[in-house]
Amino acid sequence: LDIMNIEAKVLELFNDIFNTRLSDVSIEISMENLDYWDSFGHISLMVACESEFKISIDVEKFTNLKNLPEVVTYIKEIV
C-alpha cells in the first residue's frame, strides 16, 4: 500500500465512523479541532484501522494518535 491509498482509506473509515462526507473532511483534521471526535469515536477509528490494514496498534501509540496525518504515518510505518 502506498501513502495515498492509506490516506484515502483512513479518510473513508473516518467518514464511515463519524457519519461525515468526504467533502467535509480534510486529512488535516484532529481531535483538537473536531468536537465530535471523542474518545469513543477514536477507539472506533483505531479498531477500524486495525481491521482494515490487518495490524495491531500498540496501546500507548493508540492514545497518542490524535490527528489523521499521525494515523496515516503510523500505519505506513507498520504495514
CSV table of N, CA, C and O in Angstrom, one decimal:
chain,number,residue,atom,x,y,z
A,1,LEU,N,0.8,-1.2,0.0
A,1,LEU,CA,0.0,0.0,0.0
A,1,LEU,C,0.9,1.3,0.0
A,1,LEU,O,1.8,1.3,0.8
A,2,ASP,N,0.5,2.2,-0.8
A,2,ASP,CA,1.3,3.4,-0.8
A,2,ASP,C,0.5,4.5,0.1
A,2,ASP,O,-0.6,4.3,0.5
A,3,ILE,N,1.2,5.5,0.4
A,3,ILE,CA,0.7,6.5,1.4
A,3,ILE,C,-0.7,7.1,0.9
A,3,ILE,O,-1.5,7.3,1.7
A,4,MET,N,-0.8,7.3,-0.4
A,4,MET,CA,-2.1,7.9,-0.9
A,4,MET,C,-3.3,6.9,-0.7
A,4,MET,O,-4.4,7.3,-0.3
A,5,ASN,N,-3.0,5.6,-0.9
A,5,ASN,CA,-4.1,4.7,-0.7
A,5,ASN,C,-4.4,4.5,0.8
A,5,ASN,O,-5.6,4.4,1.2
A,6,ILE,N,-3.4,4.6,1.7
A,6,ILE,CA,-3.6,4.5,3.1
A,6,ILE,C,-4.4,5.8,3.5
A,6,ILE,O,-5.4,5.7,4.3
A,7,GLU,N,-4.0,6.9,3.1
A,7,GLU,CA,-4.7,8.2,3.4
A,7,GLU,C,-6.1,8.1,3.0
A,7,GLU,O,-7.0,8.5,3.8
A,8,ALA,N,-6.4,7.7,1.8
A,8,ALA,CA,-7.8,7.6,1.3
A,8,ALA,C,-8.6,6.7,2.1
A,8,ALA,O,-9.8,6.9,2.4
A,9,LYS,N,-8.0,5.5,2.4
A,9,LYS,CA,-8.8,4.5,3.2
A,9,LYS,C,-9.0,5.0,4.6
A,9,LYS,O,-10.1,4.8,5.1
A,10,VAL,N,-8.1,5.7,5.2
A,10,VAL,CA,-8.3,6.2,6.6
A,10,VAL,C,-9.4,7.3,6.6
A,10,VAL,O,-10.3,7.3,7.4
A,11,LEU,N,-9.4,8.1,5.5
A,11,LEU,CA,-10.5,9.1,5.4
A,11,LEU,C,-11.8,8.4,5.2
A,11,LEU,O,-12.8,8.9,5.8
A,12,GLU,N,-11.8,7.4,4.4
A,12,GLU,CA,-13.1,6.6,4.2
A,12,GLU,C,-13.6,6.0,5.5
A,12,GLU,O,-14.8,6.1,5.9
A,13,LEU,N,-12.7,5.4,6.3
A,13,LEU,CA,-13.0,4.9,7.6
A,13,LEU,C,-13.6,6.0,8.5
A,13,LEU,O,-14.6,5.8,9.2
A,14,PHE,N,-12.9,7.1,8.6
A,14,PHE,CA,-13.3,8.2,9.4
A,14,PHE,C,-14.7,8.7,9.0
A,14,PHE,O,-15.5,8.9,9.9
A,15,ASN,N,-15.0,8.8,7.7
A,15,ASN,CA,-16.3,9.2,7.3
A,15,ASN,C,-17.4,8.2,7.7
A,15,ASN,O,-18.5,8.6,8.1
A,16,ASP,N,-17.0,7.0,7.6
A,16,ASP,CA,-18.0,5.9,8.0
A,16,ASP,C,-18.3,6.0,9.5
A,16,ASP,O,-19.5,5.9,9.9
A,17,ILE,N,-17.3,6.1,10.3
A,17,ILE,CA,-17.4,6.1,11.7
A,17,ILE,C,-18.1,7.4,12.2
A,17,ILE,O,-19.0,7.3,13.1
A,18,PHE,N,-17.7,8.5,11.7
A,18,PHE,CA,-18.3,9.8,12.2
A,18,PHE,C,-19.4,10.3,11.4
A,18,PHE,O,-19.9,11.4,11.6
A,19,ASN,N,-19.9,9.5,10.4
A,19,ASN,CA,-21.0,9.9,9.5
A,19,ASN,C,-20.8,11.3,8.9
A,19,ASN,O,-21.7,12.1,8.9
A,20,THR,N,-19.6,11.5,8.3
A,20,THR,CA,-19.4,12.7,7.6
A,20,THR,C,-19.2,12.4,6.1
A,20,THR,O,-19.2,11.3,5.7
A,21,ARG,N,-19.1,13.5,5.4
A,21,ARG,CA,-18.9,13.3,3.9
A,21,ARG,C,-17.5,13.7,3.6
A,21,ARG,O,-16.8,14.5,4.2
A,22,LEU,N,-16.9,13.0,2.5
A,22,LEU,CA,-15.6,13.3,2.1
A,22,LEU,C,-15.3,14.7,1.9
A,22,LEU,O,-14.3,15.3,2.2
A,23,SER,N,-16.3,15.4,1.3
A,23,SER,CA,-16.1,16.8,1.0
A,23,SER,C,-16.0,17.7,2.3
A,23,SER,O,-15.6,18.8,2.2
A,24,ASP,N,-16.5,17.2,3.4
A,24,ASP,CA,-16.5,17.9,4.7
A,24,ASP,C,-15.2,17.7,5.5
A,24,ASP,O,-15.0,18.4,6.5
A,25,VAL,N,-14.4,16.7,5.1
A,25,VAL,CA,-13.3,16.3,5.9
A,25,VAL,C,-12.0,16.4,5.2
A,25,VAL,O,-11.9,16.0,4.0
A,26,SER,N,-11.0,17.0,5.8
A,26,SER,CA,-9.6,17.1,5.3
A,26,SER,C,-8.7,16.2,6.0
A,26,SER,O,-9.0,15.8,7.2
A,27,ILE,N,-7.7,15.7,5.4
A,27,ILE,CA,-6.7,14.9,6.1
A,27,ILE,C,-6.1,15.6,7.3
A,27,ILE,O,-5.5,14.9,8.2
A,28,GLU,N,-6.1,16.9,7.4
A,28,GLU,CA,-5.5,17.6,8.4
A,28,GLU,C,-6.3,17.7,9.7
A,28,GLU,O,-5.9,18.3,10.7
A,29,ILE,N,-7.5,17.1,9.8
A,29,ILE,CA,-8.3,17.2,10.9
A,29,ILE,C,-7.7,16.4,12.1
A,29,ILE,O,-6.9,15.5,12.0
A,30,SER,N,-8.1,16.9,13.3
A,30,SER,CA,-7.6,16.3,14.5
A,30,SER,C,-8.6,16.3,15.6
A,30,SER,O,-9.7,16.9,15.5
A,31,MET,N,-8.3,15.6,16.7
A,31,MET,CA,-9.2,15.5,17.8
A,31,MET,C,-9.4,16.9,18.4
A,31,MET,O,-10.5,17.3,18.9
A,32,GLU,N,-8.4,17.8,18.3
A,32,GLU,CA,-8.4,19.1,18.9
A,32,GLU,C,-9.4,20.1,18.1
A,32,GLU,O,-9.9,21.0,18.7
A,33,ASN,N,-9.6,19.8,16.8
A,33,ASN,CA,-10.4,20.8,16.1
A,33,ASN,C,-11.7,20.2,15.6
A,33,ASN,O,-12.4,20.8,14.8
A,34,LEU,N,-12.1,19.0,16.2
A,34,LEU,CA,-13.4,18.5,15.9
A,34,LEU,C,-14.1,18.0,17.2
A,34,LEU,O,-13.6,17.1,17.9
A,35,ASP,N,-15.2,18.7,17.5
A,35,ASP,CA,-15.9,18.4,18.8
A,35,ASP,C,-16.4,16.9,18.8
A,35,ASP,O,-16.5,16.3,19.8
A,36,TYR,N,-16.8,16.4,17.6
A,36,TYR,CA,-17.4,15.1,17.6
A,36,TYR,C,-16.4,14.0,17.5
A,36,TYR,O,-16.8,12.8,17.6
A,37,TRP,N,-15.1,14.3,17.4
A,37,TRP,CA,-14.1,13.2,17.5
A,37,TRP,C,-13.8,13.0,19.0
A,37,TRP,O,-12.8,13.6,19.5
A,38,ASP,N,-14.6,12.2,19.6
A,38,ASP,CA,-14.5,12.0,21.1
A,38,ASP,C,-13.7,10.7,21.3
A,38,ASP,O,-13.3,10.0,20.4
A,39,SER,N,-13.6,10.3,22.6
A,39,SER,CA,-12.8,9.1,22.9
A,39,SER,C,-13.5,7.8,22.3
A,39,SER,O,-12.8,6.9,21.9
A,40,PHE,N,-14.8,7.7,22.4
A,40,PHE,CA,-15.4,6.5,21.8
A,40,PHE,C,-15.2,6.5,20.3
A,40,PHE,O,-14.9,5.4,19.7
A,41,GLY,N,-15.3,7.6,19.6
A,41,GLY,CA,-15.1,7.6,18.2
A,41,GLY,C,-13.6,7.3,17.9
A,41,GLY,O,-13.4,6.6,16.9
A,42,HIS,N,-12.7,7.7,18.7
A,42,HIS,CA,-11.3,7.5,18.5
A,42,HIS,C,-11.0,6.0,18.6
A,42,HIS,O,-10.3,5.4,17.7
A,43,ILE,N,-11.6,5.3,19.6
A,43,ILE,CA,-11.5,3.9,19.7
A,43,ILE,C,-12.0,3.2,18.5
A,43,ILE,O,-11.4,2.3,17.9
A,44,SER,N,-13.2,3.6,18.1
A,44,SER,CA,-13.8,3.0,16.9
A,44,SER,C,-12.9,3.2,15.6
A,44,SER,O,-12.8,2.2,14.8
A,45,LEU,N,-12.3,4.3,15.5
A,45,LEU,CA,-11.5,4.6,14.3
A,45,LEU,C,-10.2,3.7,14.4
A,45,LEU,O,-9.8,3.1,13.4
A,46,MET,N,-9.6,3.6,15.6
A,46,MET,CA,-8.4,2.8,15.7
A,46,MET,C,-8.7,1.3,15.4
A,46,MET,O,-8.0,0.6,14.7
A,47,VAL,N,-9.8,0.8,16.0
A,47,VAL,CA,-10.2,-0.6,15.7
A,47,VAL,C,-10.5,-0.8,14.3
A,47,VAL,O,-10.1,-1.8,13.7
A,48,ALA,N,-11.1,0.1,13.6
A,48,ALA,CA,-11.4,0.0,12.2
A,48,ALA,C,-10.1,0.0,11.4
A,48,ALA,O,-10.0,-0.8,10.4
A,49,CYS,N,-9.2,0.8,11.8
A,49,CYS,CA,-7.9,0.8,11.1
A,49,CYS,C,-7.1,-0.5,11.3
A,49,CYS,O,-6.6,-1.1,10.3
A,50,GLU,N,-7.2,-1.0,12.5
A,50,GLU,CA,-6.6,-2.3,12.8
A,50,GLU,C,-7.2,-3.4,11.9
A,50,GLU,O,-6.5,-4.2,11.3
A,51,SER,N,-8.5,-3.4,11.8
A,51,SER,CA,-9.2,-4.4,11.0
A,51,SER,C,-8.9,-4.2,9.5
A,51,SER,O,-8.6,-5.2,8.8
A,52,GLU,N,-9.0,-3.0,9.0
A,52,GLU,CA,-8.8,-2.7,7.6
A,52,GLU,C,-7.4,-3.1,7.1
A,52,GLU,O,-7.2,-3.7,6.0
A,53,PHE,N,-6.4,-2.7,7.9
A,53,PHE,CA,-5.0,-2.9,7.5
A,53,PHE,C,-4.4,-4.1,8.1
A,53,PHE,O,-3.2,-4.4,7.9
A,54,LYS,N,-5.1,-4.9,8.8
A,54,LYS,CA,-4.6,-6.1,9.4
A,54,LYS,C,-3.4,-5.9,10.3
A,54,LYS,O,-2.3,-6.5,10.1
A,55,ILE,N,-3.5,-4.9,11.2
A,55,ILE,CA,-2.4,-4.5,12.0
A,55,ILE,C,-2.9,-4.5,13.5
A,55,ILE,O,-4.1,-4.6,13.7
A,56,SER,N,-1.9,-4.4,14.4
A,56,SER,CA,-2.2,-4.2,15.8
A,56,SER,C,-1.5,-2.9,16.2
A,56,SER,O,-0.3,-2.8,16.1
A,57,ILE,N,-2.3,-2.0,16.7
A,57,ILE,CA,-1.8,-0.7,17.2
A,57,ILE,C,-1.5,-0.8,18.6
A,57,ILE,O,-2.3,-1.1,19.4
A,58,ASP,N,-0.2,-0.5,19.0
A,58,ASP,CA,0.2,-0.5,20.4
A,58,ASP,C,-0.7,0.4,21.2
A,58,ASP,O,-1.0,1.5,20.8
A,59,VAL,N,-1.1,0.0,22.4
A,59,VAL,CA,-2.0,0.7,23.2
A,59,VAL,C,-1.5,2.1,23.5
A,59,VAL,O,-2.3,3.1,23.5
A,60,GLU,N,-0.2,2.3,23.8
A,60,GLU,CA,0.3,3.6,24.1
A,60,GLU,C,0.2,4.5,22.9
A,60,GLU,O,-0.1,5.6,23.0
A,61,LYS,N,0.6,3.9,21.7
A,61,LYS,CA,0.5,4.7,20.5
A,61,LYS,C,-0.9,5.0,20.2
A,61,LYS,O,-1.2,6.1,19.7
A,62,PHE,N,-1.8,4.1,20.4
A,62,PHE,CA,-3.3,4.2,20.2
A,62,PHE,C,-3.8,5.5,20.7
A,62,PHE,O,-4.5,6.3,20.0
A,63,THR,N,-3.4,5.8,22.0
A,63,THR,CA,-3.9,7.1,22.6
A,63,THR,C,-3.2,8.3,22.2
A,63,THR,O,-3.7,9.4,22.3
A,64,ASN,N,-2.0,8.2,21.5
A,64,ASN,CA,-1.3,9.3,21.1
A,64,ASN,C,-1.5,9.8,19.7
A,64,ASN,O,-1.0,10.8,19.2
A,65,LEU,N,-2.2,8.9,18.9
A,65,LEU,CA,-2.6,9.3,17.5
A,65,LEU,C,-3.8,10.2,17.5
A,65,LEU,O,-4.9,9.8,17.5
A,66,LYS,N,-3.5,11.5,17.5
A,66,LYS,CA,-4.6,12.4,17.7
A,66,LYS,C,-5.1,13.2,16.5
A,66,LYS,O,-5.9,14.1,16.6
A,67,ASN,N,-4.5,12.9,15.4
A,67,ASN,CA,-4.9,13.5,14.1
A,67,ASN,C,-4.7,12.5,13.0
A,67,ASN,O,-3.9,11.6,13.1
A,68,LEU,N,-5.3,12.8,11.8
A,68,LEU,CA,-5.3,11.8,10.7
A,68,LEU,C,-3.9,11.7,10.1
A,68,LEU,O,-3.5,10.6,9.8
A,69,PRO,N,-3.1,12.8,10.0
A,69,PRO,CA,-1.7,12.6,9.5
A,69,PRO,C,-0.9,11.7,10.3
A,69,PRO,O,-0.1,10.8,9.8
A,70,GLU,N,-1.0,11.7,11.7
A,70,GLU,CA,-0.3,10.8,12.5
A,70,GLU,C,-0.8,9.4,12.3
A,70,GLU,O,0.0,8.5,12.3
A,71,VAL,N,-2.1,9.2,12.2
A,71,VAL,CA,-2.6,7.8,12.0
A,71,VAL,C,-2.1,7.3,10.7
A,71,VAL,O,-1.6,6.1,10.6
A,72,VAL,N,-2.1,8.1,9.6
A,72,VAL,CA,-1.6,7.6,8.3
A,72,VAL,C,-0.1,7.3,8.3
A,72,VAL,O,0.3,6.2,7.9
A,73,THR,N,0.7,8.1,8.9
A,73,THR,CA,2.1,7.9,9.0
A,73,THR,C,2.4,6.6,9.8
A,73,THR,O,3.2,5.8,9.4
A,74,TYR,N,1.7,6.5,10.9
A,74,TYR,CA,1.9,5.3,11.7
A,74,TYR,C,1.6,4.0,11.0
A,74,TYR,O,2.3,3.0,11.0
A,75,ILE,N,0.4,4.0,10.3
A,75,ILE,CA,0.0,2.8,9.5
A,75,ILE,C,1.1,2.5,8.4
A,75,ILE,O,1.5,1.4,8.2
A,76,LYS,N,1.5,3.6,7.8
A,76,LYS,CA,2.5,3.4,6.7
A,76,LYS,C,3.8,2.8,7.2
A,76,LYS,O,4.4,1.9,6.6
A,77,GLU,N,4.2,3.1,8.5
A,77,GLU,CA,5.4,2.6,9.1
A,77,GLU,C,5.3,1.1,9.4
A,77,GLU,O,6.3,0.4,9.4
A,78,ILE,N,4.1,0.6,9.7
A,78,ILE,CA,4.0,-0.8,10.2
A,78,ILE,C,3.4,-1.7,9.2
A,78,ILE,O,3.4,-2.9,9.5
A,79,VAL,N,2.8,-1.3,8.1
A,79,VAL,CA,2.3,-2.2,7.1
A,79,VAL,C,3.4,-2.7,6.1
A,79,VAL,O,4.4,-2.1,6.0
